[in-house]
Short mmCIF file of C-alpha atoms and ligand atoms in Angstrom, two decimals:
data_model
loop_
_atom_site.label_atom_id
_atom_site.label_comp_id
_atom_site.label_asym_id
_atom_site.label_seq_id
_atom_site.Cartn_x
_atom_site.Cartn_y
_atom_site.Cartn_z
CA MET I 205 -29.14 42.48 -2.11
CA THR I 206 -25.87 41.90 0.12
CA ASN I 207 -22.99 44.19 -0.32
CA GLU I 208 -20.87 41.87 -1.89
CA GLU I 209 -23.24 40.59 -3.64
CA LEU I 210 -24.45 44.74 -5.34
CA LYS I 211 -20.53 44.85 -5.74
CA LYS I 212 -20.57 41.86 -8.82
CA LEU I 213 -23.15 43.85 -9.90
CA LYS I 214 -21.49 45.69 -13.88
CA PHE I 215 -20.88 49.59 -13.75
CA GLN I 216 -25.16 50.33 -14.69
CA SER I 217 -26.56 47.78 -12.57
CA LYS I 218 -24.62 49.59 -9.37
CA ALA I 219 -25.40 53.32 -10.51
CA VAL I 220 -29.01 52.73 -10.78
CA TYR I 221 -30.27 49.55 -7.44
CA TYR I 222 -31.42 51.46 -4.51
CA SER I 223 -32.40 49.32 -0.97
CA PRO I 224 -35.68 50.96 0.11
CA ASP I 225 -35.68 52.80 2.87
CA PRO I 226 -36.87 50.99 6.10
CA GLU I 227 -39.14 53.54 7.02
CA THR I 228 -40.99 53.66 3.90
CA LYS I 229 -39.34 51.60 0.91
CA SER I 230 -39.45 54.32 -0.99
CA VAL I 231 -38.16 53.45 -4.37
CA SER I 232 -35.95 56.19 -4.55
CA GLU I 233 -33.98 58.83 -2.54
CA PRO I 234 -35.48 60.75 0.61
CA ILE I 235 -33.70 63.67 1.11
CA TYR I 236 -32.59 64.60 4.76
CA MET I 237 -33.33 68.26 4.21
CA THR I 238 -32.09 69.43 7.67
CA SER I 239 -29.51 71.45 9.28
CA ASN I 240 -29.09 68.87 12.89
CA PHE I 241 -30.73 66.06 14.21
CA GLN I 242 -32.32 66.03 17.43
CA TYR I 243 -30.71 63.78 19.83
CA ASN I 244 -32.13 61.34 23.28
CA LYS I 245 -29.88 60.65 26.51
CA GLU I 246 -29.05 57.37 24.44
CA HIS I 247 -28.00 59.43 21.45
CA TYR I 248 -26.29 62.13 23.64
CA GLN I 249 -24.39 59.87 25.18
CA LYS I 250 -23.29 57.95 22.04
CA ILE I 251 -21.44 61.63 20.59
CA ILE I 252 -20.10 62.44 24.36
CA ASP I 253 -18.58 59.01 23.85
CA GLY I 254 -17.26 59.99 20.41
CA ASP I 255 -19.48 57.43 18.58
CA ARG I 256 -19.32 59.56 15.19
CA GLU I 257 -20.54 56.15 12.73
CA SER I 258 -23.76 56.09 13.90
CA VAL I 259 -24.78 59.19 15.30
CA TYR I 260 -25.70 62.45 12.76
CA ILE I 261 -24.93 65.73 14.87
CA TYR I 262 -25.15 68.43 12.59
CA THR I 263 -25.30 68.61 8.83
CA ARG I 264 -21.94 70.43 8.59
CA CYS I 265 -20.16 67.32 9.94
CA GLY I 266 -22.88 64.33 7.61
CA ASN I 267 -25.92 64.47 6.91
CA PRO I 268 -27.83 61.13 5.71
CA THR I 269 -27.93 61.98 1.83
CA GLU I 270 -24.75 62.80 1.71
CA ARG I 271 -23.49 59.49 3.54
CA LYS I 272 -26.03 58.08 0.48
CA LEU I 273 -24.47 59.56 -2.08
CA GLU I 274 -21.00 58.70 -0.77
CA LYS I 275 -20.84 54.92 -0.25
CA GLN I 276 -22.42 55.01 -3.52
CA ILE I 277 -19.75 57.33 -5.23
CA ALA I 278 -16.99 54.90 -3.47
CA LEU I 279 -19.32 52.22 -4.91
CA LEU I 280 -18.98 53.39 -8.51
CA GLU I 281 -15.16 54.54 -8.03
CA GLY I 282 -13.96 51.08 -6.53
CA SER I 283 -12.54 52.73 -3.25
CA GLU I 284 -12.97 51.47 0.59
CA ASP I 285 -15.09 54.90 1.14
CA ALA I 286 -15.96 58.91 -0.14
CA LEU I 287 -16.82 62.33 1.16
CA VAL I 288 -17.64 64.88 -1.02
CA THR I 289 -17.79 68.25 -0.68
CA SER I 290 -19.20 71.81 -1.98
CA SER I 291 -17.54 71.44 -5.62
CA GLY I 292 -14.69 70.18 -6.48
CA MET I 293 -12.46 72.90 -5.25
CA ALA I 294 -13.48 72.16 -2.58
CA ALA I 295 -12.18 68.84 -2.63
CA ILE I 296 -9.47 69.34 -4.19
CA SER I 297 -8.06 72.44 -1.35
CA THR I 298 -9.89 69.67 1.42
CA LEU I 299 -7.01 66.92 0.88
CA ILE I 300 -4.67 68.84 -0.04
CA MET I 301 -4.61 70.63 2.74
CA GLY I 302 -5.00 67.92 4.61
CA ILE I 303 -2.85 65.48 3.76
CA VAL I 304 0.68 68.64 3.59
CA GLU I 305 1.87 70.77 6.20
CA HIS I 306 4.45 73.99 6.22
CA GLY I 307 7.46 72.76 3.62
CA ASP I 308 6.64 70.21 2.44
CA ASN I 309 5.87 70.44 -1.29
CA ILE I 310 4.10 69.25 -4.23
CA ILE I 311 4.23 67.94 -7.56
CA ALA I 312 1.82 68.46 -10.17
CA ASP I 313 1.50 68.43 -14.23
CA ARG I 314 1.51 72.05 -15.71
CA THR I 315 -1.50 71.86 -16.74
CA THR I 316 -4.53 71.41 -15.21
CA TYR I 317 -8.04 72.96 -14.57
CA SER I 318 -7.26 77.02 -14.20
CA THR I 319 -8.48 77.40 -10.00
CA SER I 320 -6.56 73.84 -9.44
CA HIS I 321 -3.22 75.51 -11.01
CA GLU I 322 -3.84 79.06 -9.36
CA PHE I 323 -4.43 77.15 -5.38
CA PHE I 324 -1.70 75.51 -6.30
CA GLU I 325 0.44 78.48 -7.41
CA GLU I 326 -1.05 81.21 -5.14
CA VAL I 327 -2.85 79.48 -2.06
CA LEU I 328 -0.23 76.89 -1.10
CA PRO I 329 3.52 78.94 -1.13
CA LYS I 330 0.82 81.59 1.77
CA PHE I 331 0.57 77.79 3.86
CA GLY I 332 4.72 77.14 2.95
CA VAL I 333 4.35 74.62 0.25
CA GLU I 334 5.57 74.82 -2.67
CA THR I 335 4.06 73.26 -6.34
CA LYS I 336 6.49 72.34 -8.32
CA PHE I 337 4.94 71.99 -12.39
CA VAL I 338 6.15 69.60 -14.54
CA ASN I 339 5.07 67.38 -18.05
CA THR I 340 3.03 64.57 -15.90
CA LEU I 341 4.16 62.91 -19.46
CA ASP I 342 7.87 62.51 -19.10
CA LEU I 343 8.43 60.32 -15.63
CA LYS I 344 12.28 60.97 -15.72
CA GLU I 345 10.75 64.73 -15.55
CA VAL I 346 8.65 63.85 -12.75
CA GLU I 347 11.85 62.08 -10.66
CA ASN I 348 14.10 65.09 -11.29
CA ALA I 349 11.50 67.36 -9.60
CA ILE I 350 10.52 64.36 -6.87
CA ASP I 351 12.54 65.18 -2.97
CA GLU I 352 12.68 64.73 0.29
CA LYS I 353 10.54 67.12 1.01
CA THR I 354 7.94 66.29 -1.78
CA LYS I 355 4.25 64.70 -0.23
CA ILE I 356 2.25 64.35 -3.35
CA ILE I 357 1.66 63.74 -7.02
CA TYR I 358 -0.97 65.05 -8.65
CA ALA I 359 -2.62 64.91 -12.50
CA GLU I 360 -6.02 65.24 -14.65
CA THR I 361 -6.54 62.04 -16.22
CA ILE I 362 -7.05 63.89 -18.95
CA ALA I 363 -6.12 67.96 -18.42
CA ASN I 364 -8.25 70.41 -18.88
CA PRO I 365 -8.29 72.10 -22.18
CA ILE I 366 -5.44 70.78 -24.07
CA ILE I 367 -6.74 67.23 -23.92
CA LYS I 368 -3.69 65.50 -22.95
CA LEU I 369 -4.37 62.36 -21.11
CA THR I 370 -2.03 61.15 -18.45
CA PRO I 371 -0.35 57.74 -17.69
CA ILE I 372 -2.53 56.78 -14.67
CA LYS I 373 -0.66 53.42 -14.13
CA GLU I 374 2.45 54.54 -15.06
CA LEU I 375 2.66 57.36 -12.62
CA GLY I 376 1.48 56.20 -9.86
CA GLU I 377 4.49 53.40 -9.92
CA LEU I 378 6.75 55.75 -9.55
CA ALA I 379 4.66 58.35 -6.70
CA HIS I 380 4.83 54.63 -4.26
CA LYS I 381 8.46 53.67 -5.16
CA HIS I 382 8.61 56.81 -3.63
CA GLY I 383 6.52 56.61 -0.73
CA LEU I 384 4.75 59.81 -2.31
CA THR I 385 0.32 60.36 -1.90
CA TYR I 386 -1.36 60.25 -5.54
CA ILE I 387 -4.14 62.18 -6.62
CA VAL I 388 -5.98 61.95 -9.81
CA ASP I 389 -7.97 64.74 -11.06
CA ASN I 390 -11.27 62.80 -13.00
CA THR I 391 -13.81 64.97 -13.92
CA PHE I 392 -13.12 65.09 -17.64
CA ALA I 393 -12.91 61.54 -17.85
CA SER I 394 -15.93 60.89 -15.30
CA PRO I 395 -15.95 57.24 -13.26
CA ARG I 396 -17.68 55.60 -16.35
CA LEU I 397 -14.61 55.52 -18.47
CA LEU I 398 -11.67 55.19 -15.93
CA ARG I 399 -12.10 54.37 -12.41
CA PRO I 400 -7.99 55.96 -11.23
CA ILE I 401 -8.38 54.32 -8.10
CA GLU I 402 -7.94 50.65 -10.34
CA LEU I 403 -5.16 51.96 -11.54
CA GLY I 404 -3.55 52.64 -8.28
CA ALA I 405 -4.42 55.71 -7.62
CA ASP I 406 -4.04 56.37 -3.59
CA PHE I 407 -7.09 59.44 -3.80
CA VAL I 408 -9.86 60.24 -6.63
CA VAL I 409 -11.25 64.05 -6.61
CA GLU I 410 -13.70 65.02 -9.51
CA SER I 411 -16.12 67.94 -9.55
CA ALA I 412 -19.06 65.94 -9.44
CA THR I 413 -20.69 69.66 -11.14
CA LYS I 414 -20.07 68.09 -14.52
CA PHE I 415 -21.08 64.69 -15.62
CA ILE I 416 -22.33 62.85 -12.72
CA GLY I 417 -24.77 66.55 -12.10
CA GLY I 418 -24.49 65.79 -15.67
CA HIS I 419 -27.34 68.40 -15.80
CA ASN I 420 -25.86 72.33 -14.77
CA ASP I 421 -28.12 72.65 -12.21
CA VAL I 422 -25.12 71.59 -8.75
CA LEU I 423 -22.36 71.87 -8.08
CA GLY I 424 -20.55 68.88 -5.48
CA GLY I 425 -17.48 67.35 -5.43
CA ILE I 426 -15.81 63.60 -4.55
CA ILE I 427 -12.76 63.02 -3.07
CA ALA I 428 -12.29 58.58 -3.20
CA GLY I 429 -9.69 56.67 -1.37
CA ASN I 430 -8.94 55.41 1.94
CA SER I 431 -11.60 55.46 4.72
CA GLU I 432 -9.87 55.58 7.96
CA PHE I 433 -7.92 58.34 5.63
CA LEU I 434 -11.11 60.35 4.76
CA TYR I 435 -12.63 60.00 8.50
CA GLU I 436 -10.06 60.91 9.82
CA LEU I 437 -10.37 64.71 6.81
CA ARG I 438 -13.45 64.62 7.63
CA TRP I 439 -13.84 65.40 10.52
CA GLU I 440 -9.86 67.23 10.58
CA ARG I 441 -10.56 69.52 7.62
CA LEU I 442 -13.59 69.49 6.15
CA THR I 443 -15.29 70.11 8.81
CA LYS I 444 -13.38 72.62 9.87
CA PHE I 445 -12.86 74.59 6.52
CA GLY I 446 -16.50 73.63 6.31
CA GLY I 447 -16.75 73.01 2.29
CA THR I 448 -19.69 70.86 3.03
CA ILE I 449 -22.49 69.44 0.73
CA SER I 450 -26.08 71.02 0.75
CA PRO I 451 -28.61 68.18 1.38
CA PHE I 452 -30.37 68.81 -1.67
CA ASN I 453 -27.51 69.19 -4.07
CA ALA I 454 -26.77 65.22 -3.02
CA TRP I 455 -29.37 64.15 -3.81
CA LEU I 456 -29.25 65.86 -7.05
CA LEU I 457 -25.56 64.47 -7.64
CA LEU I 458 -26.67 60.47 -6.59
CA ARG I 459 -29.67 61.10 -9.08
CA GLY I 460 -27.54 61.98 -11.59
CA LEU I 461 -25.12 59.49 -11.48
CA GLN I 462 -27.97 56.89 -12.28
CA THR I 463 -27.54 58.04 -15.98
CA MET I 464 -24.27 59.46 -15.95
CA SER I 465 -23.33 56.44 -18.42
CA LEU I 466 -26.35 57.12 -20.17
CA ARG I 467 -24.57 60.45 -21.10
CA VAL I 468 -21.15 59.82 -20.84
CA ASP I 469 -21.34 57.57 -23.64
CA LYS I 470 -23.92 59.75 -26.39
CA ALA I 471 -21.85 61.77 -25.53
CA CYS I 472 -18.33 60.51 -26.62
CA GLU I 473 -20.64 59.13 -29.36
CA ASN I 474 -20.95 62.64 -30.36
CA ALA I 475 -17.57 63.50 -29.61
CA LEU I 476 -16.28 61.41 -31.81
CA LYS I 477 -17.87 61.98 -33.98
CA LEU I 478 -17.71 65.89 -33.86
CA ALA I 479 -14.55 65.26 -33.84
CA LYS I 480 -14.26 64.04 -37.08
CA TYR I 481 -16.30 66.10 -38.22
CA LEU I 482 -14.01 69.94 -37.19
CA GLU I 483 -10.77 67.53 -38.45
CA ASN I 484 -12.30 68.25 -42.46
CA HIS I 485 -13.81 71.64 -41.70
CA PRO I 486 -11.70 74.29 -43.65
CA LYS I 487 -12.02 77.12 -40.99
CA VAL I 488 -10.07 74.62 -38.50
CA GLU I 489 -6.83 74.49 -37.95
CA LYS I 490 -6.43 71.99 -35.78
CA VAL I 491 -8.07 69.23 -33.19
CA SER I 492 -7.28 67.77 -29.83
CA TYR I 493 -9.88 64.70 -29.39
CA PRO I 494 -7.80 61.47 -27.57
CA GLY I 495 -10.05 59.55 -30.67
CA LEU I 496 -8.35 60.88 -33.56
CA GLU I 497 -5.20 59.60 -34.64
CA SER I 498 -3.88 62.30 -35.20
CA HIS I 499 -4.02 62.58 -31.29
CA PRO I 500 -0.59 62.78 -29.82
CA ASN I 501 -2.07 60.16 -27.23
CA HIS I 502 -4.08 57.88 -29.31
CA GLU I 503 -2.71 54.98 -28.42
CA LEU I 504 -2.19 55.59 -24.28
CA ALA I 505 -6.17 56.90 -24.71
CA LYS I 506 -6.71 52.76 -26.24
CA GLU I 507 -4.76 51.64 -23.64
CA ILE I 508 -6.69 53.08 -20.64
CA LEU I 509 -10.38 54.68 -22.00
CA PRO I 510 -13.23 52.36 -23.59
CA LYS I 511 -14.32 55.25 -25.48
CA PHE I 512 -12.37 58.49 -25.63
CA GLY I 513 -14.06 60.93 -24.27
CA SER I 514 -15.85 64.22 -24.53
CA MET I 515 -13.76 66.90 -24.42
CA ILE I 516 -13.04 68.35 -27.43
CA ASN I 517 -10.49 70.77 -28.41
CA PHE I 518 -10.15 73.07 -31.84
CA LYS I 519 -8.31 75.88 -32.99
CA VAL I 520 -9.44 78.63 -35.13
CA LYS I 521 -7.87 81.23 -36.80
CA ASP I 522 -8.02 84.05 -33.58
CA GLU I 523 -9.40 84.48 -30.60
CA GLU I 524 -11.75 86.98 -32.24
CA SER I 525 -13.02 84.68 -34.95
CA GLY I 526 -13.65 82.31 -31.44
CA VAL I 527 -15.30 84.34 -30.79
CA GLU I 528 -17.66 85.41 -33.27
CA PHE I 529 -18.17 81.15 -34.10
CA LEU I 530 -19.09 80.91 -31.06
CA ASN I 531 -21.51 83.80 -30.40
CA ALA I 532 -23.34 82.51 -32.95
CA LEU I 533 -24.74 78.52 -31.91
CA LYS I 534 -27.99 78.45 -31.72
CA LEU I 535 -28.28 75.38 -29.91
CA CYS I 536 -25.31 75.05 -28.55
CA CYS I 537 -24.43 76.91 -25.80
CA PHE I 538 -21.72 79.33 -25.59
CA ALA I 539 -20.96 78.60 -21.43
CA GLY I 540 -18.24 77.67 -18.98
CA SER I 541 -18.14 74.53 -17.21
CA LEU I 542 -19.00 71.06 -18.91
CA GLY I 543 -20.22 67.63 -18.41
CA GLY I 544 -24.06 68.64 -18.95
CA VAL I 545 -26.57 67.17 -21.56
CA ARG I 546 -26.59 69.72 -23.40
CA THR I 547 -22.73 71.27 -26.05
CA THR I 548 -21.15 74.19 -23.88
CA LEU I 549 -18.36 75.39 -25.46
CA GLN I 550 -15.68 77.81 -24.18
CA PRO I 551 -12.69 80.09 -25.70
CA PRO I 552 -9.97 78.74 -22.40
CA ALA I 553 -7.99 80.97 -22.79
CA THR I 554 -10.03 84.19 -21.86
CA CYS I 555 -12.08 82.41 -20.02
CA ALA I 556 -11.38 80.26 -17.31
CA PHE I 557 -7.76 80.49 -17.68
CA LEU I 558 -7.66 84.19 -17.87
CA ASP I 559 -6.48 85.19 -14.92
CA ILE I 560 -3.02 83.22 -15.22
CA PRO I 561 -0.76 85.69 -17.64
CA GLU I 562 0.31 84.88 -20.93
CA LYS I 563 2.82 82.93 -20.93
CA GLU I 564 2.73 80.98 -18.91
CA ARG I 565 -0.71 80.09 -19.96
CA ASN I 566 0.86 79.02 -23.11
CA GLU I 567 3.50 76.58 -21.59
CA MET I 568 0.34 75.09 -20.54
CA GLY I 569 -0.61 74.74 -23.87
CA ILE I 570 -2.67 77.35 -23.95
CA TYR I 571 -3.00 79.13 -27.39
CA LEU I 572 -5.29 82.06 -28.09
CA GLY I 573 -8.22 80.59 -30.91
CA MET I 574 -8.99 77.45 -28.81
CA ILE I 575 -11.88 76.29 -28.51
CA ARG I 576 -13.66 74.12 -25.44
CA VAL I 577 -16.52 71.47 -26.81
CA SER I 578 -17.73 69.21 -23.96
CA THR I 579 -20.20 68.10 -26.20
CA GLY I 580 -23.45 67.07 -24.47
CA ILE I 581 -26.26 64.64 -25.67
CA GLU I 582 -28.47 66.67 -28.98
CA ASP I 583 -28.64 64.53 -32.18
CA ILE I 584 -25.73 64.81 -33.74
CA GLU I 585 -26.73 66.28 -36.86
CA ASP I 586 -28.40 68.92 -34.97
CA ILE I 587 -25.22 70.27 -33.66
CA ILE I 588 -23.42 69.97 -37.20
CA CYS I 589 -26.04 71.97 -38.67
CA ASP I 590 -25.14 74.66 -35.70
CA PHE I 591 -21.27 74.33 -35.47
CA GLU I 592 -22.04 74.78 -39.50
CA GLN I 593 -23.81 77.63 -39.06
CA ALA I 594 -21.30 79.54 -36.92
CA PHE I 595 -19.36 78.85 -38.96
CA ASP I 596 -20.32 80.81 -41.94
CA LYS I 597 -20.66 83.65 -39.70
CA ILE I 598 -16.65 83.76 -39.28
C1 PLP N 207 -10.53 69.23 -14.22
C2 PLP N 207 -11.31 70.37 -12.99
N1 PLP N 207 -11.42 69.70 -11.85
C3 PLP N 207 -11.69 70.70 -11.00
C4 PLP N 207 -12.66 71.29 -10.51
C5 PLP N 207 -12.92 72.34 -10.45
O1 PLP N 207 -14.53 72.01 -9.97
P1 PLP N 207 -16.22 72.87 -8.94
O2 PLP N 207 -16.03 74.13 -10.18
O3 PLP N 207 -17.19 71.73 -8.95
O4 PLP N 207 -15.47 73.04 -8.11
C6 PLP N 207 -13.24 72.04 -12.60
C7 PLP N 207 -14.10 72.96 -12.90
O5 PLP N 207 -14.16 73.26 -14.04
C8 PLP N 207 -12.18 71.16 -13.26
O6 PLP N 207 -12.54 71.15 -14.65
#
């Protein structure tokens, strides 16, 4: 199939199509589990001539399995190219450190994944880069924060863990009006539900650990965007910081991509049913899920998402009852992370966001007694049955 034909396919066909390895005709992708590549004179000359595209040198600088994953991510995200990294945080930090310089500032939503927030708040200032935290739903507030030193606007499609949606298109228009780079973390939606590049993002970053891997067995990160910039980023930042992915992990992610749509669709279906169940449960004080009419961004969700995602949060009386509930679960899993085949839950205030001071956590909309759920692909009747017996314990 030609590249042009491939690009015309629908999402799921793109995700599974594989052009056989020319040498062996294997039906699935081989793993190039090697750290380095043997040179011959011709190969060596290409390296000396600076031809970094047609030769592999050393896996920290590029590997065929990693490159195959990058091409597949670019195809599915609708970007010119992609870079994959050892984790989502490697993707976020490498990209941002590839754009900013001492004296610059960036604008980020007040609520992002805890480690991203800590990177903005604690790490960037050590390199002379300030972050201004705003509510990206309030475009006036964002615009007022822009000054001549601002370089980036950063937001998550669905914010972790408060499940707030970002007006992706409008925020991008604002960023571009001011000549800023617009970065969207698409982890909570996944490329199955949303492709921010199509809505104007310059770069998409994602924890591939989540919906792309999908089985809680691999870490990885992606940066999708413009090929010229990503080429520079690979050589000027990624190979220097060293956050390269292992070929085996790249292969697991390639495999995960093939079933991502099926998993995400089933998890979304389960999430909608679970959110409705939770909304009517006497021990639940509130539920946040974009598929519920009660969600403040329900209209925006209908506009930008074909399904409402598989991330929910809900409130129980207090943190202690929350932990009791989580501890009583039998089928579902009390653990960090998300986006896998198993329904996974955690109390974000005392788990992922534990190191963020309480006052700041409250400003982010994260409170004690909040439980975050990532629905998996189990049968919904069994998930609800498990929740029911766990609620009985509190
Ligand atoms: C929204 C979001 N972005 C980035 C990350 C970081 O990804 P990783 O854990 O793969 O480094 C996470 C991890 O949970 C996340 O939830």
